[in-house]
Every structure is written in C-alpha cells, then in structure tokens.
Short mmCIF file of N, CA and C in Angstrom, two decimals:
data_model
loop_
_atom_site.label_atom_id
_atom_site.label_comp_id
_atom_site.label_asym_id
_atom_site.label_seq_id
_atom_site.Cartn_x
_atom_site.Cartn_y
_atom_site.Cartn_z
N UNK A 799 71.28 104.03 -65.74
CA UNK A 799 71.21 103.86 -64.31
C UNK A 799 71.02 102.39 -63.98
N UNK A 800 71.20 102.06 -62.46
CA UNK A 800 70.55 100.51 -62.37
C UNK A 800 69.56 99.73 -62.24
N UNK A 801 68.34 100.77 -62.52
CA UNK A 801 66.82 100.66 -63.11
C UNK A 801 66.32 101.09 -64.55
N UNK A 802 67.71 101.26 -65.23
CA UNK A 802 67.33 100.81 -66.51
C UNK A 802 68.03 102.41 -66.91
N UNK A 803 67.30 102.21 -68.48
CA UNK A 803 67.70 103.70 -69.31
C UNK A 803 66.69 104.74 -68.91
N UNK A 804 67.29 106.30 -68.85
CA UNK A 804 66.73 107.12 -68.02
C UNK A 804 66.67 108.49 -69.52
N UNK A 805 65.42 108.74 -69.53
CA UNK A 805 65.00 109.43 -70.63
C UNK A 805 63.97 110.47 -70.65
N UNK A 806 64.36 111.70 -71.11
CA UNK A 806 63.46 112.94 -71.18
C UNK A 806 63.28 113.37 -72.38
N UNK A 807 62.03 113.71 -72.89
CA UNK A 807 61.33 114.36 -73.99
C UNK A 807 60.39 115.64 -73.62
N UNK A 808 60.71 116.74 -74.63
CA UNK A 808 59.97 117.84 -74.08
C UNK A 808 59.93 118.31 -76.03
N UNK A 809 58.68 118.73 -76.40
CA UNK A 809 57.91 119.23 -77.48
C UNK A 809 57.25 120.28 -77.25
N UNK A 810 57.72 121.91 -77.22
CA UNK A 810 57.38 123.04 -77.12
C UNK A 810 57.11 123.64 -78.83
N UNK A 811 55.95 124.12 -78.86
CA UNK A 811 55.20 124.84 -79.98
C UNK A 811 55.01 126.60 -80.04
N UNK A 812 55.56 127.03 -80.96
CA UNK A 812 55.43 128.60 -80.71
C UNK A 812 55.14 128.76 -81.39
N UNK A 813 54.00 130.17 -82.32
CA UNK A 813 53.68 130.45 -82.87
C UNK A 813 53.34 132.32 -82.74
N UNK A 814 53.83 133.05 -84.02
CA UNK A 814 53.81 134.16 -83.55
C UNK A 814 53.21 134.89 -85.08
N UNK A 815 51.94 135.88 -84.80
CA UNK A 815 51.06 135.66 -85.92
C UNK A 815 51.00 137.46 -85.79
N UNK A 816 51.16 138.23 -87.16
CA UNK A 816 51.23 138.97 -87.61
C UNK A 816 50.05 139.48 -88.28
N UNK A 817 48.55 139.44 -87.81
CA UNK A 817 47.83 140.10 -88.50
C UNK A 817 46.95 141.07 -88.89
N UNK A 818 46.78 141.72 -89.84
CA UNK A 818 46.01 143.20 -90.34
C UNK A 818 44.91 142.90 -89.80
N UNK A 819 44.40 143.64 -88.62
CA UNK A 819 42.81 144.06 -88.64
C UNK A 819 42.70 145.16 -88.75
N UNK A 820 41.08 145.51 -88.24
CA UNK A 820 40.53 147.02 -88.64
C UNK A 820 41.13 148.15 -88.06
N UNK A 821 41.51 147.50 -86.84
CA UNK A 821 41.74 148.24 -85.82
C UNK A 821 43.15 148.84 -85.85
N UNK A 822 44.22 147.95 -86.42
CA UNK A 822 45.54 148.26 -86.89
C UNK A 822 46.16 147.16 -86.64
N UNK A 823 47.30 147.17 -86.82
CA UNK A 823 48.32 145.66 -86.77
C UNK A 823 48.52 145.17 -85.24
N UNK A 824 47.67 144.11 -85.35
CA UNK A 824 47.73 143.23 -84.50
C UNK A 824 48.66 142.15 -83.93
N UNK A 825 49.20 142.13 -82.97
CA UNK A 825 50.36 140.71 -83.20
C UNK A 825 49.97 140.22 -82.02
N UNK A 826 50.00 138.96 -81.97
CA UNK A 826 49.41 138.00 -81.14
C UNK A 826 49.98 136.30 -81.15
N UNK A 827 50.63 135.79 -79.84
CA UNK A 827 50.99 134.55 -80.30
C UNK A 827 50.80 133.14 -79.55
N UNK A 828 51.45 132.68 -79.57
CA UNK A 828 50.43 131.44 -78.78
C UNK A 828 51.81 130.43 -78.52
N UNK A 829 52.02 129.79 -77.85
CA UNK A 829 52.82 128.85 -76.88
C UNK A 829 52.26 127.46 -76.61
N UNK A 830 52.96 126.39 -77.01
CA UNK A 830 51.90 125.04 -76.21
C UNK A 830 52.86 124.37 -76.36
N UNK A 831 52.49 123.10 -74.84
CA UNK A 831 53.29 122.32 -74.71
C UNK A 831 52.85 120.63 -74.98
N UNK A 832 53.35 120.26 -76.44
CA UNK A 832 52.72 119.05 -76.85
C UNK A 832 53.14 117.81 -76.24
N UNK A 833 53.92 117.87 -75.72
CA UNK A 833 54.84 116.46 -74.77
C UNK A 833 56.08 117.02 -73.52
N UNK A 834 55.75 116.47 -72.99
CA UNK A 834 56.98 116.25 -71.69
C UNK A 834 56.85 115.47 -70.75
N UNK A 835 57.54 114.91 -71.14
CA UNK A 835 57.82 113.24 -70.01
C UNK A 835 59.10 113.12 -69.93
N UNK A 836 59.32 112.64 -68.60
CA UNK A 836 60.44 111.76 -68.19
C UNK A 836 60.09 110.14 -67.73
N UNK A 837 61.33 109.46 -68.70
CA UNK A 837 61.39 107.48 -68.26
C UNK A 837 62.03 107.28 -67.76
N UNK A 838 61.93 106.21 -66.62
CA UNK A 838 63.16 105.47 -66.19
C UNK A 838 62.44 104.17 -66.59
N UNK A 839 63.48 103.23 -67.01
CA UNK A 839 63.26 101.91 -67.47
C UNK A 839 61.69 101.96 -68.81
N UNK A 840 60.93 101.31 -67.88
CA UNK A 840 60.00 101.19 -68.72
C UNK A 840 58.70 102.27 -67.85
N UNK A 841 58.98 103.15 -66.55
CA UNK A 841 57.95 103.72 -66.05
C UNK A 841 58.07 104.97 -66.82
N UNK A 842 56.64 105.71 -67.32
CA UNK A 842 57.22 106.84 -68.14
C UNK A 842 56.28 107.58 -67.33
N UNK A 843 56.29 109.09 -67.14
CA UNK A 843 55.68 109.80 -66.26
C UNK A 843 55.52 111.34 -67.09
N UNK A 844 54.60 111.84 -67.24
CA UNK A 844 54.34 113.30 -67.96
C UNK A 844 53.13 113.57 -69.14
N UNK A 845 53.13 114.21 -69.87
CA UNK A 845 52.36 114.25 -70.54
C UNK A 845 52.92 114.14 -72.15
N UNK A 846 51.96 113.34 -72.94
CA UNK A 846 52.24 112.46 -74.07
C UNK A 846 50.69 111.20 -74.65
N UNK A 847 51.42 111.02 -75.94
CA UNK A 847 49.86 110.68 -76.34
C UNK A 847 49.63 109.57 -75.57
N UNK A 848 47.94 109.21 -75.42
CA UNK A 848 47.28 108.51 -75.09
C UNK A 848 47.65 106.73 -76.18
N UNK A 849 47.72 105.89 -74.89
CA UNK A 849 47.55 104.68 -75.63
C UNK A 849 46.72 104.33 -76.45
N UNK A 850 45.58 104.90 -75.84
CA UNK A 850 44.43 104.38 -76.82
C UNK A 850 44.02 105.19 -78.05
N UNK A 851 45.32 106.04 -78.56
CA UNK A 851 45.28 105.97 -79.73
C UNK A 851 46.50 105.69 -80.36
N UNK A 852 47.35 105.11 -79.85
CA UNK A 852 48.95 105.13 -80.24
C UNK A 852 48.90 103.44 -80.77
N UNK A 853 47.85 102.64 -79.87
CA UNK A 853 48.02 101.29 -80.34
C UNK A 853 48.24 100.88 -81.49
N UNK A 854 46.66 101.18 -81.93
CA UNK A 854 45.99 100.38 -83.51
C UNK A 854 46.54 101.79 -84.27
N UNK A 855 47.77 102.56 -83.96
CA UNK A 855 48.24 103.21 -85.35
C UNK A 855 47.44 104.87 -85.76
N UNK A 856 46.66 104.99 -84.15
CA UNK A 856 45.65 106.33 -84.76
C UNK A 856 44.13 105.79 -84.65
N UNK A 857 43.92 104.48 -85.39
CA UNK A 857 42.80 103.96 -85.71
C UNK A 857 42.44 104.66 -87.71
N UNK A 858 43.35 105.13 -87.84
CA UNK A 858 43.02 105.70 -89.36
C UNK A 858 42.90 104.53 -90.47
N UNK A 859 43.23 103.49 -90.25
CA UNK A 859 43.13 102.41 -91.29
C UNK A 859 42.27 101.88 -90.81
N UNK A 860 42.04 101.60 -89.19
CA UNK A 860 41.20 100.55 -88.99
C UNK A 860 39.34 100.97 -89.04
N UNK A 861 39.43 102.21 -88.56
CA UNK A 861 37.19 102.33 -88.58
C UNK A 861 37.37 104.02 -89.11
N UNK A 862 36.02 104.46 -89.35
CA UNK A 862 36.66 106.39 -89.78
C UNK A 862 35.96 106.66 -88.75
N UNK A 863 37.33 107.58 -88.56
CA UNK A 863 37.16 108.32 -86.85
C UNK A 863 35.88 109.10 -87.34
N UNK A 864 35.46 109.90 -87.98
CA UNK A 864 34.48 110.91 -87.90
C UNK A 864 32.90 110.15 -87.18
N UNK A 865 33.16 109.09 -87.51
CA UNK A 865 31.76 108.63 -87.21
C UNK A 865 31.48 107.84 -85.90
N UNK A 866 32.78 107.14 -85.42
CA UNK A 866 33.19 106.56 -84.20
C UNK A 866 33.33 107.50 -83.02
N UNK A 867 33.29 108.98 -83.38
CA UNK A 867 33.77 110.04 -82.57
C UNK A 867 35.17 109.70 -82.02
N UNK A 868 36.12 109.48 -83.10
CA UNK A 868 37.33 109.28 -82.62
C UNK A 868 38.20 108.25 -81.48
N UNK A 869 39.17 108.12 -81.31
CA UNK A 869 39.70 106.99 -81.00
C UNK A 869 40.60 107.20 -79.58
N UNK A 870 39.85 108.81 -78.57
CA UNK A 870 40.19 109.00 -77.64
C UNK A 870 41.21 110.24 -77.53
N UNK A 871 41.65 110.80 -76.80
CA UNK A 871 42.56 111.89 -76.30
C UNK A 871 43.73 111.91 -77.05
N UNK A 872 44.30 112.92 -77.67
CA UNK A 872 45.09 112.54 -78.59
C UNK A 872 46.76 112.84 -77.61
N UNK A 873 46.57 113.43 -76.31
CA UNK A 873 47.39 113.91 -75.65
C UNK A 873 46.89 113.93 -74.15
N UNK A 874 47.59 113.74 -73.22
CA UNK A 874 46.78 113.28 -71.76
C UNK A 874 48.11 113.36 -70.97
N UNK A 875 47.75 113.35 -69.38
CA UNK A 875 48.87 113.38 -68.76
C UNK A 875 48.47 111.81 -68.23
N UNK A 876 50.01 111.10 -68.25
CA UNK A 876 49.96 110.01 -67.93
C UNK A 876 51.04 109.67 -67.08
N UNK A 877 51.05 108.15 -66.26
CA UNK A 877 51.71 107.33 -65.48
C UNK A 877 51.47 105.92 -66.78
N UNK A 878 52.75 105.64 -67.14
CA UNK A 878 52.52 104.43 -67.42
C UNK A 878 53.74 103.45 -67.76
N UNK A 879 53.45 102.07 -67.72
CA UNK A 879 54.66 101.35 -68.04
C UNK A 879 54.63 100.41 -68.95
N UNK A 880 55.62 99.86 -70.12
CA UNK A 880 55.90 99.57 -70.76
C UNK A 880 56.94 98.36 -70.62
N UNK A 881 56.88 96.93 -71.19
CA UNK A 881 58.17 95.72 -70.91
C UNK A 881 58.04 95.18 -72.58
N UNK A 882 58.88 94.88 -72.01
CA UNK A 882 59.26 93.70 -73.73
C UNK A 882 59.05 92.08 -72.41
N UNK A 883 57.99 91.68 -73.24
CA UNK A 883 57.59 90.29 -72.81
C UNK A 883 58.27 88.90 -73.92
N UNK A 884 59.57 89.56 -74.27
CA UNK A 884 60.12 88.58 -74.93
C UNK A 884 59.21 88.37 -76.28
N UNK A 885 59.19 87.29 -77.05
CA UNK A 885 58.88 86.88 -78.36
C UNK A 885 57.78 85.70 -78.42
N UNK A 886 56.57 86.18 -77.20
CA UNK A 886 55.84 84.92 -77.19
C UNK A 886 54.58 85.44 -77.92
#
C-alpha cells in the first residue's frame, strides 16, 4: 500500500485429549489463540509477544528467570511501532 507493507499473522492452537477416567472415557479439548495481529508499515496492532521479552532474546542468556520472576508477559495485546533508524 502507500503506507508501507500491509501484514497479518494469526497462530491458532487446538488440542483434543482423549482420556480414561473413572467415570468412563472422557474427551475434552481446548482451543487458544497465541497471536493475531495486523501491520501496516511499521504500526502493528493485536495480540503478540511482549517487547519486554522479545528484546534481550527471552532474557535466557542474560539473568535466570526463576529468580528475577521472569522477564514480563510472554503474550499481551498490543499497539505498537517499529522503524529502521538507518545504521547509526
């Protein structure tokens, strides 16, 4: 478009679980939606991981999450934007 490249992502999870209880065969399943956003240019709009763990890589090399209580939301609904500031 003439505000740039125009882009949609959608990450649907299904799961469908087959199991023996006491009671008799149980089936039970579960649905989730791990991403969906739409971009134009660099504005991205929907839900998708959090910056503040996407930066530093997770944070898995840099401190151990267990003790930091982790490195924030691993998934969030967001507004956000993104540029290439050139090579400075």
């Amino acid at each position: 478009t003439e505000m740039g490249t125009l882009r949609t992502y959608t990450e649907l999870r299904f799961q469908y679980d087959t199991n023996d209880t006491a009671a008799g065969y149980d089936t039970t399943g579960e649905t989730s939606v791990n991403f969906a956003w739409i971009q134009l240019g660099g504005l991205r709009v929907g839900k998708d991981e959090s910056f503040f763990t996407t930066w530093s890589g997770y944070s898995g090399n840099v401190i151990n999450d267990d003790i930091a209580g982790g490195v924030g939301p691993y998934d969030t609904n967001l507004i956000s934007y993104t540029y290439n500031g050139g090579a400075f």
